[in-house]
PDB file of C-alpha atoms in Angstrom:
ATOM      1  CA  UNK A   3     103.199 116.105 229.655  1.00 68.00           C
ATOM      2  CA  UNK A   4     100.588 115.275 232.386  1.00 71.00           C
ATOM      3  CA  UNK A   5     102.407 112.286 232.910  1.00 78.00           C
ATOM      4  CA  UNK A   6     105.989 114.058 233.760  1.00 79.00           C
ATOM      5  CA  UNK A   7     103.450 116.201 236.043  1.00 81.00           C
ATOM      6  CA  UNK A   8     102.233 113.527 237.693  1.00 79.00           C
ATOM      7  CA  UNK A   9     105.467 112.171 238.320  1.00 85.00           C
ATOM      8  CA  UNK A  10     106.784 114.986 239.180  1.00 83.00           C
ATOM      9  CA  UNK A  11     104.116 115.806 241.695  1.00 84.00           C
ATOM     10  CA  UNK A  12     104.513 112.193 242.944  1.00 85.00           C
ATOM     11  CA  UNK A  13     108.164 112.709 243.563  1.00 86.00           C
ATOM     12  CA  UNK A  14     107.167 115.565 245.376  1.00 86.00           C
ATOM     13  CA  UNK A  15     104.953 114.180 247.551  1.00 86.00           C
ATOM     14  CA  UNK A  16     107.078 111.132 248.294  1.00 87.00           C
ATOM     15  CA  UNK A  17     109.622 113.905 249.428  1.00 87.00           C
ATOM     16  CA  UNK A  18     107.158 115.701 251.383  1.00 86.00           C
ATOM     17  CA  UNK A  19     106.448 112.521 253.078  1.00 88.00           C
ATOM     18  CA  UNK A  20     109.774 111.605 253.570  1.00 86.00           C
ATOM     19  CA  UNK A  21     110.723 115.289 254.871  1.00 88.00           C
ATOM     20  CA  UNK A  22     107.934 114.957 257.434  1.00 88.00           C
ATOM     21  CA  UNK A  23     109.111 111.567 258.910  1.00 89.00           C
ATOM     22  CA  UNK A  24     112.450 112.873 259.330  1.00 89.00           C
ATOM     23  CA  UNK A  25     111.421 115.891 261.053  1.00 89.00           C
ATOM     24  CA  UNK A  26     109.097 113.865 263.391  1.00 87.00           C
ATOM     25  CA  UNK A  27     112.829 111.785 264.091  1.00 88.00           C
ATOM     26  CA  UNK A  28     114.279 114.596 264.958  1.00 90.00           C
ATOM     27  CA  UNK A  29     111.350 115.757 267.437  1.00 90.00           C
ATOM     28  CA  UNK A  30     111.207 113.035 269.272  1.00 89.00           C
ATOM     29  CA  UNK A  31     115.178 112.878 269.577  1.00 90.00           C
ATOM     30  CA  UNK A  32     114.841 116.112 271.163  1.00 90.00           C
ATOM     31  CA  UNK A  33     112.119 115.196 273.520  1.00 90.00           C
ATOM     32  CA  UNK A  34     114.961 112.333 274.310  1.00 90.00           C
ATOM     33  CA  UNK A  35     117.545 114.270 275.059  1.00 90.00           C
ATOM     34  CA  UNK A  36     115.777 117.344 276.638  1.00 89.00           C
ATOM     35  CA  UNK A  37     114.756 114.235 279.335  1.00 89.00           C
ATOM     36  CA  UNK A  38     118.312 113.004 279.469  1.00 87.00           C
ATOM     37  CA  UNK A  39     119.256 116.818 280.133  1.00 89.00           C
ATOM     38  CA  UNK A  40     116.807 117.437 282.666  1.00 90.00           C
ATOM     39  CA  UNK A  41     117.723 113.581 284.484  1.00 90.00           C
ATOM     40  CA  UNK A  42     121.433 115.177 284.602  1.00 88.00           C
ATOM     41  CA  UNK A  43     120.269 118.354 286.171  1.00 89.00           C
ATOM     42  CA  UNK A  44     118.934 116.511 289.219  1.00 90.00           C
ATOM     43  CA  UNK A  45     121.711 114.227 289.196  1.00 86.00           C
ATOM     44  CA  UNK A  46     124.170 117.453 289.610  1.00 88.00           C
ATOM     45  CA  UNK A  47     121.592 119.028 292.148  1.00 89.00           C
ATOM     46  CA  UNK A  48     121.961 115.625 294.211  1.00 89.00           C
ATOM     47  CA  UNK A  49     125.833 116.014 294.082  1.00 87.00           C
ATOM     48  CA  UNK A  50     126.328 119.352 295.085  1.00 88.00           C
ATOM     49  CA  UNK A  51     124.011 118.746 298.118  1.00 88.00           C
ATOM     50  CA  UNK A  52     126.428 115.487 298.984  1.00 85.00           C
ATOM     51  CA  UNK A  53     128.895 117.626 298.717  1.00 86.00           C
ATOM     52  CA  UNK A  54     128.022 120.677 300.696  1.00 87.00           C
ATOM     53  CA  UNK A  55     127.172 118.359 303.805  1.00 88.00           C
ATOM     54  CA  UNK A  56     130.481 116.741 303.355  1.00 85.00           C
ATOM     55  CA  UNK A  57     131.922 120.627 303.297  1.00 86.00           C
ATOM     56  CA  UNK A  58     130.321 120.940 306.440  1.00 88.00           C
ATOM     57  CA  UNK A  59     131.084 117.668 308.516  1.00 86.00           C
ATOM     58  CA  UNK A  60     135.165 118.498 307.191  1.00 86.00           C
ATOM     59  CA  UNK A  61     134.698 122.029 308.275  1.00 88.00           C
ATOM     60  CA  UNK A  62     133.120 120.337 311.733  1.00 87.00           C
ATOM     61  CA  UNK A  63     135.813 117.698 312.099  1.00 84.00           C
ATOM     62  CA  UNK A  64     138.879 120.655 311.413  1.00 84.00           C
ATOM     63  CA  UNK A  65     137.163 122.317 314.044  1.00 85.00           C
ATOM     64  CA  UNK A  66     136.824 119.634 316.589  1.00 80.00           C
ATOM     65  CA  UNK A  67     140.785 118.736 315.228  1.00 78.00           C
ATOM     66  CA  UNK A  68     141.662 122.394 315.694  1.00 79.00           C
ATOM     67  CA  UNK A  69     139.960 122.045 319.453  1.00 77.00           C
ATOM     68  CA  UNK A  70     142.271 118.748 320.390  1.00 72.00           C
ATOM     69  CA  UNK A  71     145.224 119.892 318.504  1.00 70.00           C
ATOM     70  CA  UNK A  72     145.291 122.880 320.800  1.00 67.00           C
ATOM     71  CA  UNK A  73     145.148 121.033 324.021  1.00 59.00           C
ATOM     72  CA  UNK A  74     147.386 122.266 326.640  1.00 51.00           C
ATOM     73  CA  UNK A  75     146.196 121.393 329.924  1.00 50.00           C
ATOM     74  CA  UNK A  76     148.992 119.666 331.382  1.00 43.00           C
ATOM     75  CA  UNK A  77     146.852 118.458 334.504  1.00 46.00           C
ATOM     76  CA  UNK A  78     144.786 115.693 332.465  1.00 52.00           C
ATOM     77  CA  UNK A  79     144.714 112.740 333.365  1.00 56.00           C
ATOM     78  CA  UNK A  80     146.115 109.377 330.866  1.00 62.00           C
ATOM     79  CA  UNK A  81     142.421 108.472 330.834  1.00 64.00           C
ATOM     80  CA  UNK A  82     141.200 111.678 329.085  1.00 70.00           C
ATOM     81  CA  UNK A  83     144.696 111.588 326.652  1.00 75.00           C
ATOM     82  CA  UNK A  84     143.689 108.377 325.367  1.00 79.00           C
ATOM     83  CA  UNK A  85     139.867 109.875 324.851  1.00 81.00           C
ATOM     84  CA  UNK A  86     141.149 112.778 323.084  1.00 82.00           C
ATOM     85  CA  UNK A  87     143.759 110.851 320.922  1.00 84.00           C
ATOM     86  CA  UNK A  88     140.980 108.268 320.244  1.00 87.00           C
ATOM     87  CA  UNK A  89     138.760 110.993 319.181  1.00 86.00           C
ATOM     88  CA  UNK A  90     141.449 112.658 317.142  1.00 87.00           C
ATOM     89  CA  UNK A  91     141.980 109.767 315.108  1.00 90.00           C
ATOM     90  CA  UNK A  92     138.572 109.079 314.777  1.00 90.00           C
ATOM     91  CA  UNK A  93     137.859 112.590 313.394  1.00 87.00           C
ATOM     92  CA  UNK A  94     141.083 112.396 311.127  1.00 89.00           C
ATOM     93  CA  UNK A  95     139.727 108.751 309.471  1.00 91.00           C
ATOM     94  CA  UNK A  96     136.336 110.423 308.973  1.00 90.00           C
ATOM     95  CA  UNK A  97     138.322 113.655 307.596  1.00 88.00           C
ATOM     96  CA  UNK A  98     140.117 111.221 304.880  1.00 90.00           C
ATOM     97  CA  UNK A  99     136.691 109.045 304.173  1.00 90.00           C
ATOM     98  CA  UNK A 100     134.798 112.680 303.690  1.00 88.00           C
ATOM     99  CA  UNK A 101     137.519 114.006 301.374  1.00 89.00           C
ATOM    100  CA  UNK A 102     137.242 110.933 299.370  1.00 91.00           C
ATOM    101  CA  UNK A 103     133.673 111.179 298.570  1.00 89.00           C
ATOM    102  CA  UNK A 104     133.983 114.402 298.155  1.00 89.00           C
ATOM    103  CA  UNK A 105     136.427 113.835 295.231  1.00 91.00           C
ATOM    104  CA  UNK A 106     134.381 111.317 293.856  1.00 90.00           C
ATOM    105  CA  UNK A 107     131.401 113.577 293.970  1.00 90.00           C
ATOM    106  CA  UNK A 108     133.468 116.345 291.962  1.00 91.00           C
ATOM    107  CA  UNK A 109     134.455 113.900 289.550  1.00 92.00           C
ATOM    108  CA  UNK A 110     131.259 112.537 288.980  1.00 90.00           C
ATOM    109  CA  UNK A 111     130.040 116.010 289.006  1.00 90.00           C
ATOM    110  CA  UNK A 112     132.285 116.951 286.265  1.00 92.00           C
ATOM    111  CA  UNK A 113     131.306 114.024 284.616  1.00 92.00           C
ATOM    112  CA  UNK A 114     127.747 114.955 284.649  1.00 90.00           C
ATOM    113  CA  UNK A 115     128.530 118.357 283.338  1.00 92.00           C
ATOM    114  CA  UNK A 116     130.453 117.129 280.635  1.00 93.00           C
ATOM    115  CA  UNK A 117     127.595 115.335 279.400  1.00 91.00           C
ATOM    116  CA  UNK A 118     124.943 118.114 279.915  1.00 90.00           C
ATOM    117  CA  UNK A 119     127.383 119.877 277.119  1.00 93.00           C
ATOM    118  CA  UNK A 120     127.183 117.061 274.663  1.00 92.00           C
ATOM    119  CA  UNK A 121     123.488 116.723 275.118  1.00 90.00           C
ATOM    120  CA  UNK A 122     122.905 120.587 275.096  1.00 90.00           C
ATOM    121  CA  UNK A 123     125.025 120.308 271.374  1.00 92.00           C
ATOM    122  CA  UNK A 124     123.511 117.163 270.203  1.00 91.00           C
ATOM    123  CA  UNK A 125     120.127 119.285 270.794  1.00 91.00           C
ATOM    124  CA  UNK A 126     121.407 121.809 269.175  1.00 91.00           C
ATOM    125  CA  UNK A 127     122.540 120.104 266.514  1.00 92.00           C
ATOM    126  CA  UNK A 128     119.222 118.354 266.014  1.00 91.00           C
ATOM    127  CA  UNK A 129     117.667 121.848 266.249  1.00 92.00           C
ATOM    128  CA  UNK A 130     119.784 122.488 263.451  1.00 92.00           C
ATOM    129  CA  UNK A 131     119.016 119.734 261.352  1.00 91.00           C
ATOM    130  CA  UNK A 132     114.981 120.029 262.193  1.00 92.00           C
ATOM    131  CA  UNK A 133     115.412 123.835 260.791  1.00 93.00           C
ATOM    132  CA  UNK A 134     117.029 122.545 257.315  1.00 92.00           C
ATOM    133  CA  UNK A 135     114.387 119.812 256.951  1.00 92.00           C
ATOM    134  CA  UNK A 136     111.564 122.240 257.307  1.00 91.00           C
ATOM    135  CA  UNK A 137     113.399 124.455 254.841  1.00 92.00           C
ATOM    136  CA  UNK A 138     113.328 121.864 252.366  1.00 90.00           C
ATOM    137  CA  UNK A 139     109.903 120.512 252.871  1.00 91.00           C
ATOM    138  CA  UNK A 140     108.843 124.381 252.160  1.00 91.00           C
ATOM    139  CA  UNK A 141     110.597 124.073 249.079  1.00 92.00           C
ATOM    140  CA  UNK A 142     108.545 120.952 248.072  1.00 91.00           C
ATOM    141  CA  UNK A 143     105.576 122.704 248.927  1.00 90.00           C
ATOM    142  CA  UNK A 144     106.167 125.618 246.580  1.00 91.00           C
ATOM    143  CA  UNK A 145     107.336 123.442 243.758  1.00 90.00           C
ATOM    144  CA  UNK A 146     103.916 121.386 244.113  1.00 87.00           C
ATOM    145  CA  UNK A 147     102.031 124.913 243.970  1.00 89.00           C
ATOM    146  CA  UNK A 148     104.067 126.195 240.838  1.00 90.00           C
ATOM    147  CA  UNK A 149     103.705 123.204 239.104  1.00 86.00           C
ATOM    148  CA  UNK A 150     100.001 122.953 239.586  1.00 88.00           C
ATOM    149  CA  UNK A 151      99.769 126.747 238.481  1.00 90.00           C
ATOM    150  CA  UNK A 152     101.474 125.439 235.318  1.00 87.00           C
ATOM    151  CA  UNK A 153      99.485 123.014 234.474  1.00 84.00           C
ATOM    152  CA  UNK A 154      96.287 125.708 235.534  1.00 88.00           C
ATOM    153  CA  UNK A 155      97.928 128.580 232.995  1.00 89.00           C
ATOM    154  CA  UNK A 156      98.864 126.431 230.398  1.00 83.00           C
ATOM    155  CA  UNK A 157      95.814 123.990 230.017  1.00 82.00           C
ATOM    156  CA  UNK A 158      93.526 125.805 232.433  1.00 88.00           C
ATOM    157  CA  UNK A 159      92.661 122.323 234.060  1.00 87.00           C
ATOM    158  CA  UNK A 160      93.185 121.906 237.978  1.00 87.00           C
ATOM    159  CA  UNK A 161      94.878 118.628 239.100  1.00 82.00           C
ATOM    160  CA  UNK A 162      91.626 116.876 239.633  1.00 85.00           C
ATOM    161  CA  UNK A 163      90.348 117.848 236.371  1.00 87.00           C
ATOM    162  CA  UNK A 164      93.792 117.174 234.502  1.00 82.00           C
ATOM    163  CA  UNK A 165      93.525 112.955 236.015  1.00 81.00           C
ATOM    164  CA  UNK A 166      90.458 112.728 233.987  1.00 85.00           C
ATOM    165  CA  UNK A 167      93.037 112.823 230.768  1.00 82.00           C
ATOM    166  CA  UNK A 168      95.765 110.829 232.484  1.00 82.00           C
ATOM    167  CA  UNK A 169      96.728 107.776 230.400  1.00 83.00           C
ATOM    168  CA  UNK A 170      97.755 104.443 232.486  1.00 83.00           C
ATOM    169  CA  UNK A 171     101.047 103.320 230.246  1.00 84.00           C
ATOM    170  CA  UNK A 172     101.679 107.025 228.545  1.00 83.00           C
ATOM    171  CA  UNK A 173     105.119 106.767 227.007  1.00 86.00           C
ATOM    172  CA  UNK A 174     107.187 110.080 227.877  1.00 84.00           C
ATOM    173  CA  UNK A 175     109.538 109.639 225.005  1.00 90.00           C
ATOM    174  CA  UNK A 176     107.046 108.915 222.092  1.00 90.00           C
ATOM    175  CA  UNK A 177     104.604 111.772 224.021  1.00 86.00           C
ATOM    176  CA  UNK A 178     107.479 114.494 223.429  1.00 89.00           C
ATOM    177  CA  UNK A 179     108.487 113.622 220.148  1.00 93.00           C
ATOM    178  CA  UNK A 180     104.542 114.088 219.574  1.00 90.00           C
ATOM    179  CA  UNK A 181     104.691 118.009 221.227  1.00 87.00           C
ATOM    180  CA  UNK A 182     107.317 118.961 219.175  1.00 91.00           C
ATOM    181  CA  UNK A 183     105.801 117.142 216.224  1.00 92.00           C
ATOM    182  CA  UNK A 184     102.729 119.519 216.564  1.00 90.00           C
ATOM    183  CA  UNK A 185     104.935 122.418 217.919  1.00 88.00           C
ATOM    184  CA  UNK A 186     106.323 122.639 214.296  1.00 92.00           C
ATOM    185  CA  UNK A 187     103.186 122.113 212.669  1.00 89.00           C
ATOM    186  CA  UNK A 188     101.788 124.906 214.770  1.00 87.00           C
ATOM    187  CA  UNK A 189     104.613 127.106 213.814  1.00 88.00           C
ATOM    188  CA  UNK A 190     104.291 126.563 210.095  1.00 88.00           C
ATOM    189  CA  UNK A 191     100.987 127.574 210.030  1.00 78.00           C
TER     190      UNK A 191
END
């Protein structure tokens, strides 16, 4: 009997043990991906800053565009049509370079955000997890405490005082056939 106690509180405890190793895991995977989260955050920041200056210079370069584009004095010399058409095609190669990066920036962008959402689940999904671990290691707790009221109600020993009686190479099977051995003799009398 103390024996299947013992085990049983052993298993217990090996559980317990277990339990608390997982949800350590699980902690630190958190801490992990809470960094990971916070690295993409400034990583997004970064982007939309690279992109709102390359808003701006394309705004800038439409307006300088707009400004040669509407050009009308007929009195100007070759000399300043050759500056303007230099700087017009200077502004339109810087227009297509600018609205490059700032596709790339978007897609990278979306990219990042993308895997904000997986981390943000995988969190919450470890969350999860850490919440049903510390369910079950409650459990384990309350089945040490009943057990050890058991053994306290029915033999009015506490689990210090019930080792002093624990046999090394107790045999469960020959121990129970024992019990209800004396259970009947105790009921015949």
């Amino acid at each position: 009997m103390f024996d299947d106690l013992r085990t049983k509180r052993d298993k217990y405890s090996d559980e317990l043990t277990g339990e608390k190793i997982k949800i350590a895991g699980v902690e630190s995977e958190i801490v992990t991906i809470k960094a990971g989260i916070s690295r993409l955050e400034i990583a997004i920041s970064t982007n939309n800053v690279v992109i709102d200056e390359c808003l701006r210079s394309i705004e800038q370069n439409n307006i300088d565009l707009s400004k040669l584009n509407n050009l009308t004095d007929v009195s100007t010399t070759s000399a300043n049509t050759r500056e303007y058409e230099e700087r017009l095609r200077k502004a339109k190669e810087q227009l297509v370079k600018l609205d490059t990066i700032k596709i790339d920036n978007q897609t990278s962008l979306k990219q990042l955000e993308e895997d904000r959402m997986n981390l943000s689940t995988e969190v919450s999904r470890l969350q999860d997890r850490k919440y049903q671990q510390e369910l079950s290691l409650t459990k384990i707790d309350t089945d040490i405490e009943q057990m050890q009221e058991r053994v306290w109600t029915e033999y009015e020993l506490t689990y210090s005082t019930a080792l002093e009686y624990k046999q090394e190479f107790f045999d469960l099977k020959q121990g129970l056939q024992t019990i209800a051995k004396m259970k009947k003799e105790i009921a015949s009398l």
